[in-house]
Amino acid sequence: MSQVKENDTVKVHYTGKLTDGQVFDSSLEREPLEFTLGQGQLIPGFENGILNMSVNEKKTINIPSAEAYGEVRQELLQEIPKSELPQDIKPEKGMGLVSRTPDGRDIQLVVAEVKEESIVVDANHPLAGKDLIFDVEVIAIN
């Protein structure tokens, strides 16, 4: 029976959870996730976790934050005066915002804190600093 190895294209079903059990993503209600190992498409801990698995094999993978989305980087937190926000926006903690860089790229931000005259926005990945748990089943190996 073949096993998942580097450069294989695989299809997997997965459920991603935080250590408190909260589900943040799952493929169970849609098509399986298809990707090629070794191309950096997924977090390192996920790719490493399915190496050597066989078709129909199920496994739980525990991924420390360092092998997932990394630690929270303080330099990605920025304080912005409320006067720089569009007037129709009333910022609230947890609200998503989009900022455009000078070269035209969009950056996803989350309001981390609302102060009297300013807000603090966070450009870290929402799962940065979190250990993740994935329940995985290999559906196909090509």
PDB file of C-alpha atoms in Angstrom:
ATOM      1  CA  MET A   1       0.000   0.000   0.000  1.00  0.00           C
ATOM      2  CA  SER A   2       1.407   3.373  -0.967  1.00  0.00           C
ATOM      3  CA  GLN A   3       2.191   6.016   1.608  1.00  0.00           C
ATOM      4  CA  VAL A   4       2.306   9.803   1.364  1.00  0.00           C
ATOM      5  CA  LYS A   5       5.765  11.055   0.460  1.00  0.00           C
ATOM      6  CA  GLU A   6       7.375  14.336  -0.611  1.00  0.00           C
ATOM      7  CA  ASN A   7       6.053  15.716  -3.941  1.00  0.00           C
ATOM      8  CA  ASP A   8       2.910  13.520  -3.857  1.00  0.00           C
ATOM      9  CA  THR A   9      -0.397  15.200  -4.632  1.00  0.00           C
ATOM     10  CA  VAL A  10      -2.854  14.156  -1.956  1.00  0.00           C
ATOM     11  CA  LYS A  11      -6.495  14.683  -1.077  1.00  0.00           C
ATOM     12  CA  VAL A  12      -7.410  14.845   2.598  1.00  0.00           C
ATOM     13  CA  HIS A  13     -10.416  15.594   4.711  1.00  0.00           C
ATOM     14  CA  TYR A  14      -9.576  17.518   7.868  1.00  0.00           C
ATOM     15  CA  THR A  15     -11.010  19.298  10.863  1.00  0.00           C
ATOM     16  CA  GLY A  16      -8.817  21.987  12.427  1.00  0.00           C
ATOM     17  CA  LYS A  17      -9.299  22.781  16.106  1.00  0.00           C
ATOM     18  CA  LEU A  18      -7.721  24.949  18.768  1.00  0.00           C
ATOM     19  CA  THR A  19      -6.479  23.294  21.947  1.00  0.00           C
ATOM     20  CA  ASP A  20      -9.750  24.285  23.687  1.00  0.00           C
ATOM     21  CA  GLY A  21     -11.693  22.208  21.126  1.00  0.00           C
ATOM     22  CA  GLN A  22     -13.039  25.156  19.095  1.00  0.00           C
ATOM     23  CA  VAL A  23     -13.243  24.197  15.396  1.00  0.00           C
ATOM     24  CA  PHE A  24     -11.786  26.900  13.109  1.00  0.00           C
ATOM     25  CA  ASP A  25     -11.989  25.046   9.778  1.00  0.00           C
ATOM     26  CA  SER A  26     -13.176  21.765   8.293  1.00  0.00           C
ATOM     27  CA  SER A  27     -13.429  20.189   4.851  1.00  0.00           C
ATOM     28  CA  LEU A  28     -16.083  17.633   5.890  1.00  0.00           C
ATOM     29  CA  GLU A  29     -18.980  19.587   4.351  1.00  0.00           C
ATOM     30  CA  ARG A  30     -17.133  20.279   1.086  1.00  0.00           C
ATOM     31  CA  GLU A  31     -14.601  18.762  -1.294  1.00  0.00           C
ATOM     32  CA  PRO A  32     -11.420  17.320   0.232  1.00  0.00           C
ATOM     33  CA  LEU A  33      -8.355  19.545   0.308  1.00  0.00           C
ATOM     34  CA  GLU A  34      -5.955  18.717  -2.545  1.00  0.00           C
ATOM     35  CA  PHE A  35      -2.318  19.827  -2.474  1.00  0.00           C
ATOM     36  CA  THR A  36       1.205  18.765  -3.404  1.00  0.00           C
ATOM     37  CA  LEU A  37       3.632  18.129  -0.557  1.00  0.00           C
ATOM     38  CA  GLY A  38       6.825  20.139  -0.488  1.00  0.00           C
ATOM     39  CA  GLN A  39       5.515  23.197  -2.330  1.00  0.00           C
ATOM     40  CA  GLY A  40       4.887  25.265   0.805  1.00  0.00           C
ATOM     41  CA  GLN A  41       1.134  25.507   0.150  1.00  0.00           C
ATOM     42  CA  LEU A  42       0.279  24.513   3.725  1.00  0.00           C
ATOM     43  CA  ILE A  43       1.775  25.059   7.150  1.00  0.00           C
ATOM     44  CA  PRO A  44       4.861  22.861   7.761  1.00  0.00           C
ATOM     45  CA  GLY A  45       3.354  20.931  10.682  1.00  0.00           C
ATOM     46  CA  PHE A  46       0.387  19.820   8.550  1.00  0.00           C
ATOM     47  CA  GLU A  47       2.554  18.589   5.674  1.00  0.00           C
ATOM     48  CA  ASN A  48       4.958  16.807   8.027  1.00  0.00           C
ATOM     49  CA  GLY A  49       2.044  15.241   9.881  1.00  0.00           C
ATOM     50  CA  ILE A  50       0.617  13.428   6.866  1.00  0.00           C
ATOM     51  CA  LEU A  51       3.936  12.038   5.601  1.00  0.00           C
ATOM     52  CA  ASN A  52       3.849   8.210   5.515  1.00  0.00           C
ATOM     53  CA  MET A  53       0.059   8.025   5.937  1.00  0.00           C
ATOM     54  CA  SER A  54      -1.898   5.614   3.697  1.00  0.00           C
ATOM     55  CA  VAL A  55      -5.222   6.010   1.864  1.00  0.00           C
ATOM     56  CA  ASN A  56      -8.172   5.838   4.308  1.00  0.00           C
ATOM     57  CA  GLU A  57      -5.833   6.241   7.288  1.00  0.00           C
ATOM     58  CA  LYS A  58      -7.055   8.640   9.974  1.00  0.00           C
ATOM     59  CA  LYS A  59      -4.800  10.498  12.376  1.00  0.00           C
ATOM     60  CA  THR A  60      -4.755  13.408  14.825  1.00  0.00           C
ATOM     61  CA  ILE A  61      -1.872  15.832  14.301  1.00  0.00           C
ATOM     62  CA  ASN A  62      -0.836  18.217  17.085  1.00  0.00           C
ATOM     63  CA  ILE A  63       0.991  21.226  15.647  1.00  0.00           C
ATOM     64  CA  PRO A  64       2.829  23.713  17.872  1.00  0.00           C
ATOM     65  CA  SER A  65       2.448  27.353  16.816  1.00  0.00           C
ATOM     66  CA  ALA A  66       6.060  27.448  15.561  1.00  0.00           C
ATOM     67  CA  GLU A  67       5.136  24.842  12.888  1.00  0.00           C
ATOM     68  CA  ALA A  68       1.791  26.521  12.160  1.00  0.00           C
ATOM     69  CA  TYR A  69       1.446  30.300  11.790  1.00  0.00           C
ATOM     70  CA  GLY A  70       4.309  31.250  14.105  1.00  0.00           C
ATOM     71  CA  GLU A  71       4.296  33.408  17.183  1.00  0.00           C
ATOM     72  CA  VAL A  72       2.481  36.729  17.459  1.00  0.00           C
ATOM     73  CA  ARG A  73       4.860  39.375  16.107  1.00  0.00           C
ATOM     74  CA  GLN A  74       4.619  42.642  18.042  1.00  0.00           C
ATOM     75  CA  GLU A  75       5.856  44.640  15.041  1.00  0.00           C
ATOM     76  CA  LEU A  76       2.621  43.679  13.260  1.00  0.00           C
ATOM     77  CA  LEU A  77       0.580  45.580  15.871  1.00  0.00           C
ATOM     78  CA  GLN A  78       0.147  49.247  14.990  1.00  0.00           C
ATOM     79  CA  GLU A  79      -1.657  52.167  16.589  1.00  0.00           C
ATOM     80  CA  ILE A  80      -3.638  54.352  14.193  1.00  0.00           C
ATOM     81  CA  PRO A  81      -5.381  57.655  15.025  1.00  0.00           C
ATOM     82  CA  LYS A  82      -9.155  57.346  14.624  1.00  0.00           C
ATOM     83  CA  SER A  83      -8.997  60.481  12.468  1.00  0.00           C
ATOM     84  CA  GLU A  84      -7.312  58.381   9.735  1.00  0.00           C
ATOM     85  CA  LEU A  85     -10.251  55.969   9.509  1.00  0.00           C
ATOM     86  CA  PRO A  86     -13.122  56.481   7.067  1.00  0.00           C
ATOM     87  CA  GLN A  87     -15.863  58.430   8.864  1.00  0.00           C
ATOM     88  CA  ASP A  88     -18.490  55.706   8.356  1.00  0.00           C
ATOM     89  CA  ILE A  89     -16.462  53.138  10.343  1.00  0.00           C
ATOM     90  CA  LYS A  90     -17.136  52.684  14.055  1.00  0.00           C
ATOM     91  CA  PRO A  91     -14.267  50.429  15.146  1.00  0.00           C
ATOM     92  CA  GLU A  92     -14.936  47.577  17.562  1.00  0.00           C
ATOM     93  CA  LYS A  93     -12.545  44.992  19.005  1.00  0.00           C
ATOM     94  CA  GLY A  94     -12.392  41.956  16.716  1.00  0.00           C
ATOM     95  CA  MET A  95     -13.630  43.860  13.645  1.00  0.00           C
ATOM     96  CA  GLY A  96     -11.862  43.044  10.387  1.00  0.00           C
ATOM     97  CA  LEU A  97     -10.401  45.851   8.294  1.00  0.00           C
ATOM     98  CA  VAL A  98      -8.507  45.941   5.017  1.00  0.00           C
ATOM     99  CA  SER A  99      -5.616  48.297   4.381  1.00  0.00           C
ATOM    100  CA  ARG A 100      -3.955  48.883   1.019  1.00  0.00           C
ATOM    101  CA  THR A 101      -0.174  49.055   0.782  1.00  0.00           C
ATOM    102  CA  PRO A 102       1.557  51.664  -1.418  1.00  0.00           C
ATOM    103  CA  ASP A 103       2.133  48.947  -4.048  1.00  0.00           C
ATOM    104  CA  GLY A 104      -1.591  48.124  -4.171  1.00  0.00           C
ATOM    105  CA  ARG A 105      -1.721  44.914  -2.098  1.00  0.00           C
ATOM    106  CA  ASP A 106      -4.548  44.435   0.423  1.00  0.00           C
ATOM    107  CA  ILE A 107      -3.611  43.532   4.004  1.00  0.00           C
ATOM    108  CA  GLN A 108      -6.170  41.928   6.321  1.00  0.00           C
ATOM    109  CA  LEU A 109      -6.198  43.577   9.770  1.00  0.00           C
ATOM    110  CA  VAL A 110      -8.130  42.974  12.970  1.00  0.00           C
ATOM    111  CA  VAL A 111      -8.940  45.678  15.507  1.00  0.00           C
ATOM    112  CA  ALA A 112      -7.083  44.510  18.617  1.00  0.00           C
ATOM    113  CA  GLU A 113      -7.958  47.452  20.874  1.00  0.00           C
ATOM    114  CA  VAL A 114     -10.094  50.591  20.736  1.00  0.00           C
ATOM    115  CA  LYS A 115      -8.775  53.612  22.638  1.00  0.00           C
ATOM    116  CA  GLU A 116     -10.158  57.133  23.096  1.00  0.00           C
ATOM    117  CA  GLU A 117      -8.371  58.719  20.112  1.00  0.00           C
ATOM    118  CA  SER A 118      -6.891  55.700  18.332  1.00  0.00           C
ATOM    119  CA  ILE A 119      -7.184  52.025  17.557  1.00  0.00           C
ATOM    120  CA  VAL A 120      -4.592  49.234  17.598  1.00  0.00           C
ATOM    121  CA  VAL A 121      -4.693  46.990  14.528  1.00  0.00           C
ATOM    122  CA  ASP A 122      -3.148  43.542  14.255  1.00  0.00           C
ATOM    123  CA  ALA A 123      -1.752  42.232  10.948  1.00  0.00           C
ATOM    124  CA  ASN A 124      -0.752  38.844  12.408  1.00  0.00           C
ATOM    125  CA  HIS A 125      -2.487  35.755  11.012  1.00  0.00           C
ATOM    126  CA  PRO A 126      -5.581  35.103  13.198  1.00  0.00           C
ATOM    127  CA  LEU A 127      -4.077  31.749  14.266  1.00  0.00           C
ATOM    128  CA  ALA A 128      -0.595  33.140  15.081  1.00  0.00           C
ATOM    129  CA  GLY A 129       0.594  32.106  18.526  1.00  0.00           C
ATOM    130  CA  LYS A 130      -1.863  29.215  18.725  1.00  0.00           C
ATOM    131  CA  ASP A 131      -1.164  25.487  18.856  1.00  0.00           C
ATOM    132  CA  LEU A 132      -3.415  23.620  16.421  1.00  0.00           C
ATOM    133  CA  ILE A 133      -4.947  20.147  16.266  1.00  0.00           C
ATOM    134  CA  PHE A 134      -5.999  18.551  12.997  1.00  0.00           C
ATOM    135  CA  ASP A 135      -8.034  15.369  12.594  1.00  0.00           C
ATOM    136  CA  VAL A 136      -6.991  14.154   9.136  1.00  0.00           C
ATOM    137  CA  GLU A 137      -8.052  11.365   6.773  1.00  0.00           C
ATOM    138  CA  VAL A 138      -6.129  10.666   3.574  1.00  0.00           C
ATOM    139  CA  ILE A 139      -8.612  10.194   0.708  1.00  0.00           C
ATOM    140  CA  ALA A 140      -6.238   9.793  -2.260  1.00  0.00           C
ATOM    141  CA  ILE A 141      -2.532   9.798  -3.152  1.00  0.00           C
ATOM    142  CA  ASN A 142      -1.375  10.606  -6.705  1.00  0.00           C
TER     143      ASN A 142
END
